[in-house]
Short mmCIF file of C-alpha atoms in Angstrom, two decimals:
data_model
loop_
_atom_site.label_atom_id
_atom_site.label_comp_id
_atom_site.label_asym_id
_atom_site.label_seq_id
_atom_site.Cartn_x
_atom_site.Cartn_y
_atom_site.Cartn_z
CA UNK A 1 0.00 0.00 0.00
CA UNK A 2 2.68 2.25 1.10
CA UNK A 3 4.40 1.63 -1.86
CA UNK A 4 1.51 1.96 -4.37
CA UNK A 5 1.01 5.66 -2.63
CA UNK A 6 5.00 6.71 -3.32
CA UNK A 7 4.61 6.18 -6.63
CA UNK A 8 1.64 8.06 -7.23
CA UNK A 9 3.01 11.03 -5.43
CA UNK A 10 6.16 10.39 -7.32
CA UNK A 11 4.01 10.48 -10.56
CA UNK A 12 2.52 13.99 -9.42
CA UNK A 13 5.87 15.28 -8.29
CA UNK A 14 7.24 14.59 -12.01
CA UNK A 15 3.78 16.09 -14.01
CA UNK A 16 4.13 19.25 -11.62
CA UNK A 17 7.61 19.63 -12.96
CA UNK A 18 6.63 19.16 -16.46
CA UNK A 19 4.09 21.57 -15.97
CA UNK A 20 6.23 23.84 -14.90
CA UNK A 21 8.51 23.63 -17.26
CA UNK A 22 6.66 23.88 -20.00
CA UNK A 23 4.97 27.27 -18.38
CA UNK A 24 8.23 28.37 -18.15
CA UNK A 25 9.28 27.37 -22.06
CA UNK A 26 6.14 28.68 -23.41
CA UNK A 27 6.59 32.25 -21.19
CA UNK A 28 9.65 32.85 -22.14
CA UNK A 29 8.76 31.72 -25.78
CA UNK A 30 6.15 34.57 -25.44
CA UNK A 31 8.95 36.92 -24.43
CA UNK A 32 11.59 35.96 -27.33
CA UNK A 33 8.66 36.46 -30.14
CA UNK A 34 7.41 39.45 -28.64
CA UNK A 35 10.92 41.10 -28.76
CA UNK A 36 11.85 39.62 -32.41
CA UNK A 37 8.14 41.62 -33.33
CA UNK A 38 8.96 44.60 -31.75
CA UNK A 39 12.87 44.88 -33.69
CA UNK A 40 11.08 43.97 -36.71
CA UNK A 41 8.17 47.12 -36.06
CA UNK A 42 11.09 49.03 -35.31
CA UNK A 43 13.21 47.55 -38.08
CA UNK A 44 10.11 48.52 -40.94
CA UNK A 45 8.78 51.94 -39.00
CA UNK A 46 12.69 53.04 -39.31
CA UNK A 47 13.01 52.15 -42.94
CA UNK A 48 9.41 53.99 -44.06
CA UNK A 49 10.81 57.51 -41.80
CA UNK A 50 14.20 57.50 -42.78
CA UNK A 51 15.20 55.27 -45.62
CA UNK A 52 12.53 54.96 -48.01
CA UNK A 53 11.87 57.81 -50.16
CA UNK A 54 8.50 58.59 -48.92
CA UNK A 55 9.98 61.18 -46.56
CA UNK A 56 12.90 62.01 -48.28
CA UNK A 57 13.28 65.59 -49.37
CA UNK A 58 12.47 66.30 -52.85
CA UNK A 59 12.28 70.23 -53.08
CA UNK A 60 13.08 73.20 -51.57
CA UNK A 61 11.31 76.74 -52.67
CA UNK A 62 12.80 80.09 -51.23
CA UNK A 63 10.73 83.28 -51.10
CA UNK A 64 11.32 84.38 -54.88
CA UNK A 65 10.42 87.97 -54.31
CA UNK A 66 14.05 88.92 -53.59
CA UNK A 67 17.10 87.96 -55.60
CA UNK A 68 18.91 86.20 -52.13
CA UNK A 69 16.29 83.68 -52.89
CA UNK A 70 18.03 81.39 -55.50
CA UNK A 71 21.40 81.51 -53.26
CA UNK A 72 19.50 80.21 -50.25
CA UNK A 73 18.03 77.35 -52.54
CA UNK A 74 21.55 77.02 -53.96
CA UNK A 75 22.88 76.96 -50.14
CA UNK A 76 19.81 74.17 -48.89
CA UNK A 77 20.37 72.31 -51.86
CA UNK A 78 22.53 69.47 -50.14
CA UNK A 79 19.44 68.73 -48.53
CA UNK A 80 17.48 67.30 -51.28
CA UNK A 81 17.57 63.20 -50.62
CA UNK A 82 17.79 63.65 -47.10
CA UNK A 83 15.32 62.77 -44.14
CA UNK A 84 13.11 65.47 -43.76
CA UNK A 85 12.16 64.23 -39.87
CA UNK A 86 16.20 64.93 -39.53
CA UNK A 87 16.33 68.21 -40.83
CA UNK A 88 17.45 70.57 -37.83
CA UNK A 89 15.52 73.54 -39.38
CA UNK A 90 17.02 76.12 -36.28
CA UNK A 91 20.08 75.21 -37.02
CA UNK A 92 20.10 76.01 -40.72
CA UNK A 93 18.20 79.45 -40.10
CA UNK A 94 21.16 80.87 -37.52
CA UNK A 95 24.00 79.61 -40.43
CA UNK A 96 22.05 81.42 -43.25
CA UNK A 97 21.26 84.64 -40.76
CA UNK A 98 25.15 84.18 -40.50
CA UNK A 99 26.27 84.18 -43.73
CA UNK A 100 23.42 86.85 -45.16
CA UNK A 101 23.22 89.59 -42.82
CA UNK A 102 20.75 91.77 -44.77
CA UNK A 103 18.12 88.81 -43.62
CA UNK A 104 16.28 90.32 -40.46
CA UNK A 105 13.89 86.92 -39.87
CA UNK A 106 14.00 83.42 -41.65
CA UNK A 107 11.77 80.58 -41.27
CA UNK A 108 12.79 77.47 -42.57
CA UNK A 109 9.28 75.54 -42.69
CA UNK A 110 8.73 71.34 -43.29
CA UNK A 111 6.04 70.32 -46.10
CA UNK A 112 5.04 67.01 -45.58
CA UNK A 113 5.92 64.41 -46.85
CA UNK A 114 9.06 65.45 -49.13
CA UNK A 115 9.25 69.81 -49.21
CA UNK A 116 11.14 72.74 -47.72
CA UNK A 117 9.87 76.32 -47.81
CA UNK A 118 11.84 79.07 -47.16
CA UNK A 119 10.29 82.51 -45.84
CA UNK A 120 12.43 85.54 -45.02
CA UNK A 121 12.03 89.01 -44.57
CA UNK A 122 15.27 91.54 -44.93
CA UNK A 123 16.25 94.24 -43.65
CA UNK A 124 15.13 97.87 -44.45
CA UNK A 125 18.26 100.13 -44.83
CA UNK A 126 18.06 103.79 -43.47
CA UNK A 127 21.27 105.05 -44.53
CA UNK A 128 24.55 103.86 -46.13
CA UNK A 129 27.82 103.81 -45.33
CA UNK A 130 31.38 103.94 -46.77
CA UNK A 131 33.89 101.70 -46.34
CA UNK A 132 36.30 99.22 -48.75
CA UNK A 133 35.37 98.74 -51.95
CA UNK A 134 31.13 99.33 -51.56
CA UNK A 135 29.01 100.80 -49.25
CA UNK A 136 27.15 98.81 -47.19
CA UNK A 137 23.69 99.54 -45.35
CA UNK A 138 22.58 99.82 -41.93
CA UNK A 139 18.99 99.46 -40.07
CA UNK A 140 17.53 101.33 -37.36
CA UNK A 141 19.42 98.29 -35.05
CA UNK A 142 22.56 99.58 -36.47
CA UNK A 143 23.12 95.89 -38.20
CA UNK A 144 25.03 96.33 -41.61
CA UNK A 145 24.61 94.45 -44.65
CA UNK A 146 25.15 94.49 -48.41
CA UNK A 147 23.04 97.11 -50.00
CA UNK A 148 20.12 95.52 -52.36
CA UNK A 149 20.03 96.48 -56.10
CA UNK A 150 17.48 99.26 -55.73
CA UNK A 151 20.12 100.84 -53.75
CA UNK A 152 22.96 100.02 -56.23
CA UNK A 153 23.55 104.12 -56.29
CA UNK A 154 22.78 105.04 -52.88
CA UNK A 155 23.67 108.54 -52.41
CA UNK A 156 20.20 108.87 -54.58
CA UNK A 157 17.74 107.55 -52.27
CA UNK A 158 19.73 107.21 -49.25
CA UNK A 159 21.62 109.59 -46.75
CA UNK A 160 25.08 108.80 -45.70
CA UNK A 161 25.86 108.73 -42.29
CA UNK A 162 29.46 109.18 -41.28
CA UNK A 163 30.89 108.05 -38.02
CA UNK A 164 34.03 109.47 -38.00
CA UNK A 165 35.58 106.54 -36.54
CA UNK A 166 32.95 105.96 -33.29
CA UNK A 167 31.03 102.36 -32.90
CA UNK A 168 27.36 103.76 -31.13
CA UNK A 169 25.05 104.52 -33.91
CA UNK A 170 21.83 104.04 -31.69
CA UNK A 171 21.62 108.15 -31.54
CA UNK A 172 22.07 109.28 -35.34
CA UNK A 173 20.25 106.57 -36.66
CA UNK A 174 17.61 107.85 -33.98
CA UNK A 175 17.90 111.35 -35.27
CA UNK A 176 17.27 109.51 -39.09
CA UNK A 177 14.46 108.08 -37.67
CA UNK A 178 12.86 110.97 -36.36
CA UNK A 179 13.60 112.59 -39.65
CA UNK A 180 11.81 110.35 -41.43
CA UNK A 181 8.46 110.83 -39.23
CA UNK A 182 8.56 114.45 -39.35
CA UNK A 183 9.88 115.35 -42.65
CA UNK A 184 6.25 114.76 -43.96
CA UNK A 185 5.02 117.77 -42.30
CA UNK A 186 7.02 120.33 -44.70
CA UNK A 187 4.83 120.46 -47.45
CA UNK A 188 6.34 118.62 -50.75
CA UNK A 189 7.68 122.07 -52.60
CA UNK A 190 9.34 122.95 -49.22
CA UNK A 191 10.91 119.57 -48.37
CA UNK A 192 14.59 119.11 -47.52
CA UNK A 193 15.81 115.22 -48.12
CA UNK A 194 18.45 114.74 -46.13
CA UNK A 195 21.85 113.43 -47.37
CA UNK A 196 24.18 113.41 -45.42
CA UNK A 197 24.29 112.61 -41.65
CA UNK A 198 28.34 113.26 -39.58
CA UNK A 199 28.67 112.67 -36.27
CA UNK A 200 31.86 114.55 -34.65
CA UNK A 201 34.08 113.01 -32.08
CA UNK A 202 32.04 114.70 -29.63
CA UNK A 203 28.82 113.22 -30.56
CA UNK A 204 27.54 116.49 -32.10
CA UNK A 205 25.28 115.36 -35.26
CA UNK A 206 25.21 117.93 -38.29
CA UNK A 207 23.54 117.09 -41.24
CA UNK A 208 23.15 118.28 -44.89
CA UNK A 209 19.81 118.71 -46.49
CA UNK A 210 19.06 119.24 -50.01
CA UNK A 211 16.35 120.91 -51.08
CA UNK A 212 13.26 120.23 -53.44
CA UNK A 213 13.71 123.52 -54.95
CA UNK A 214 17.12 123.31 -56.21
CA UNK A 215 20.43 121.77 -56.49
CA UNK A 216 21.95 123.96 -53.59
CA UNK A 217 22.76 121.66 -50.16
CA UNK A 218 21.97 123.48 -46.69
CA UNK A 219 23.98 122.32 -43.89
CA UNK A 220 22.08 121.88 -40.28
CA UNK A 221 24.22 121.30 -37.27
CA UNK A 222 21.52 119.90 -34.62
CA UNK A 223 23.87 119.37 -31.84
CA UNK A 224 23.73 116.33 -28.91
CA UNK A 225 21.03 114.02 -30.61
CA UNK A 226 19.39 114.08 -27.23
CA UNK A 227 15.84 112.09 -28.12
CA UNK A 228 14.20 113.73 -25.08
CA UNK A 229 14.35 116.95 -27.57
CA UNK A 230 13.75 115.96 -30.96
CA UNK A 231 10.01 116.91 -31.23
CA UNK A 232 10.92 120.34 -29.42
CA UNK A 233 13.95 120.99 -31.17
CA UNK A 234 11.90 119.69 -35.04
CA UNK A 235 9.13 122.20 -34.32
CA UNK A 236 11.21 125.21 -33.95
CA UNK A 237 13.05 124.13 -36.94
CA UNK A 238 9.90 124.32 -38.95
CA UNK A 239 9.19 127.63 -37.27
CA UNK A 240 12.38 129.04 -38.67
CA UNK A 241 11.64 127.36 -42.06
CA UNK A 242 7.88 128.90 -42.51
CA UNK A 243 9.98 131.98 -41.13
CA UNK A 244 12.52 132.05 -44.25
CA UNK A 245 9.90 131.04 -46.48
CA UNK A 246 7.40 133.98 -45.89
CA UNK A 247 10.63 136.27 -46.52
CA UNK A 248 11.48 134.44 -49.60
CA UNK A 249 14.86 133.47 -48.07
CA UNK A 250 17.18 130.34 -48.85
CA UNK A 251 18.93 129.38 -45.80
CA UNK A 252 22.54 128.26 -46.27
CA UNK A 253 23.51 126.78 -42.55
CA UNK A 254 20.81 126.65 -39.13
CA UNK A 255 22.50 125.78 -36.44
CA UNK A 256 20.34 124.34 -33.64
CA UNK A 257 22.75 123.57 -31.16
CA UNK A 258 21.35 126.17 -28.60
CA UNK A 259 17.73 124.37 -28.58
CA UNK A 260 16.35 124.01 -25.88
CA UNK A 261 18.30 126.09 -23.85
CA UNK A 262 18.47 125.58 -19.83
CA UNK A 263 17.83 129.09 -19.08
CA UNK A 264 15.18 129.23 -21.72
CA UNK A 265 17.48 131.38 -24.24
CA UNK A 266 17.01 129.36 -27.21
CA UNK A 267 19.20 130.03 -29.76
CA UNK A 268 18.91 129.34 -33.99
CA UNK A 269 22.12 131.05 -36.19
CA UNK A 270 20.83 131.07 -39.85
CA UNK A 271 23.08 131.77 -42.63
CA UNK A 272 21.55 133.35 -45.33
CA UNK A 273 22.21 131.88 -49.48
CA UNK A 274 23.39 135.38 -51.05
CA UNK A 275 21.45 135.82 -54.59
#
């Protein structure tokens, strides 16, 4: 009896065991075909993003309104074949910004599945200057860049400012932009364009103004470009201009240094054109 019960609990030990191990083969079998399913996923889903042409870039298109356009195609144009998921478009927007200053913004934009548009805006030049073999223009930021070809003679439709040798241009190109927004209120037979913009090793500003009327230059020394002052010191500049034109007079120099005065002794010199 005893002997009949030691095998059967022998014969239970061993299907336990089996049992077990075949659990234990078929878990684990579970495991390996799981993992050789999820490289394969991985394997295709990799091949379709990166390898296979579906997402491969096939074009890229600059802003064609401005002539930069076909060198930033030119310049992109190792991208063509490439992922377009892999494309670092920040990257590419700082080295263009780098090598084309005159750009003020670029956005380098992904068009799924296969394109690459480039939009950029550049910057607006409000004077020119000299130096080497062309002039070059600068913003209101003071950033300078290569002049575009509407501005290929820029003496014509831009002034010159000249800095004498001094790095701050916030405070002329200020005194430009000031210009610029009152300048309007002379009306068009009494306008003075302004050409030429020097700023002295002192900081003084002086600036030469030709006038609608007549090949003759007038010269205007406006003192500390002080911002604080500009509207005071522009209206009493068209004060003595309504002034000169009621007595038919053609000014040769103003000199506006003494406006405003701290004592309230405001000061204009005008030179008078002879003939």
């Amino acid at each position: 009896m005893k002997i009949s019960q030691q095998i059967i609990l022998r014969d239970k030990v061993r299907r336990r065991k089996f049992r077990n191990s075949y659990r234990a083969f078929m878990k684990t079998g579970k495991i390996i075909a799981a993992l050789v399913l999820s490289v394969y996923s991985t394997h295709t889903v990799y091949n379709f993003l990166f390898r296979d042409d579906f997402f491969l870039i096939k074009s890229v298109v600059a802003d064609a309104r401005s002539p930069l356009a076909a060198k930033i195609e030119s310049d992109l144009k190792p991208l063509l074949g490439r992922s377009i998921l892999l494309t670092a478009a920040g990257r590419l927007e700082t080295e263009l910004q780098k090598k084309y200053p005159e750009i003020l913004n670029i956005r380098i934009e992904r068009k799924l599945p296969d394109g690459i548009r480039v939009a950029y805006a550049l910057r607006e030049p409000a004077a020119f200057v000299r130096g080497g073999k062309n002039a070059q223009g600068i913003d209101l930021e003071g950033q300078r860049f290569p002049l575009p070809k509407e501005h290929s003679q820029p003496e014509k439709s831009l002034p010159e400012l000249v800095l004498n040798g001094l790095s701050q241009t916030d405070e002329p190109l200020q005194f430009i932009q000031a210009w610029r927004g009152v300048s309007g209120s002379f009306s068009q037979n009494e306008s003075w364009k302004l050409s030429k913009v020097t700023v002295d090793k002192y900081g003084e500003i002086s600036a030469e103004l030709a006038s609608a009327e007549g090949p003759q230059t007038m010269t205007l020394s406006w003192g500390l470009p002080e911002q604080k002052h500009f509207s005071e010191k522009f209206m009493r500049l068209k004060q003595v201009r309504d002034d000169l034109n009621s007595r038919n007079l053609q000014p040769k120099f103003i000199d506006m240094a003494g406006v405003p005065h701290s004592k309230g002794a405001e000061r204009v010199l005008v030179g008078i054109r002879k003939g």
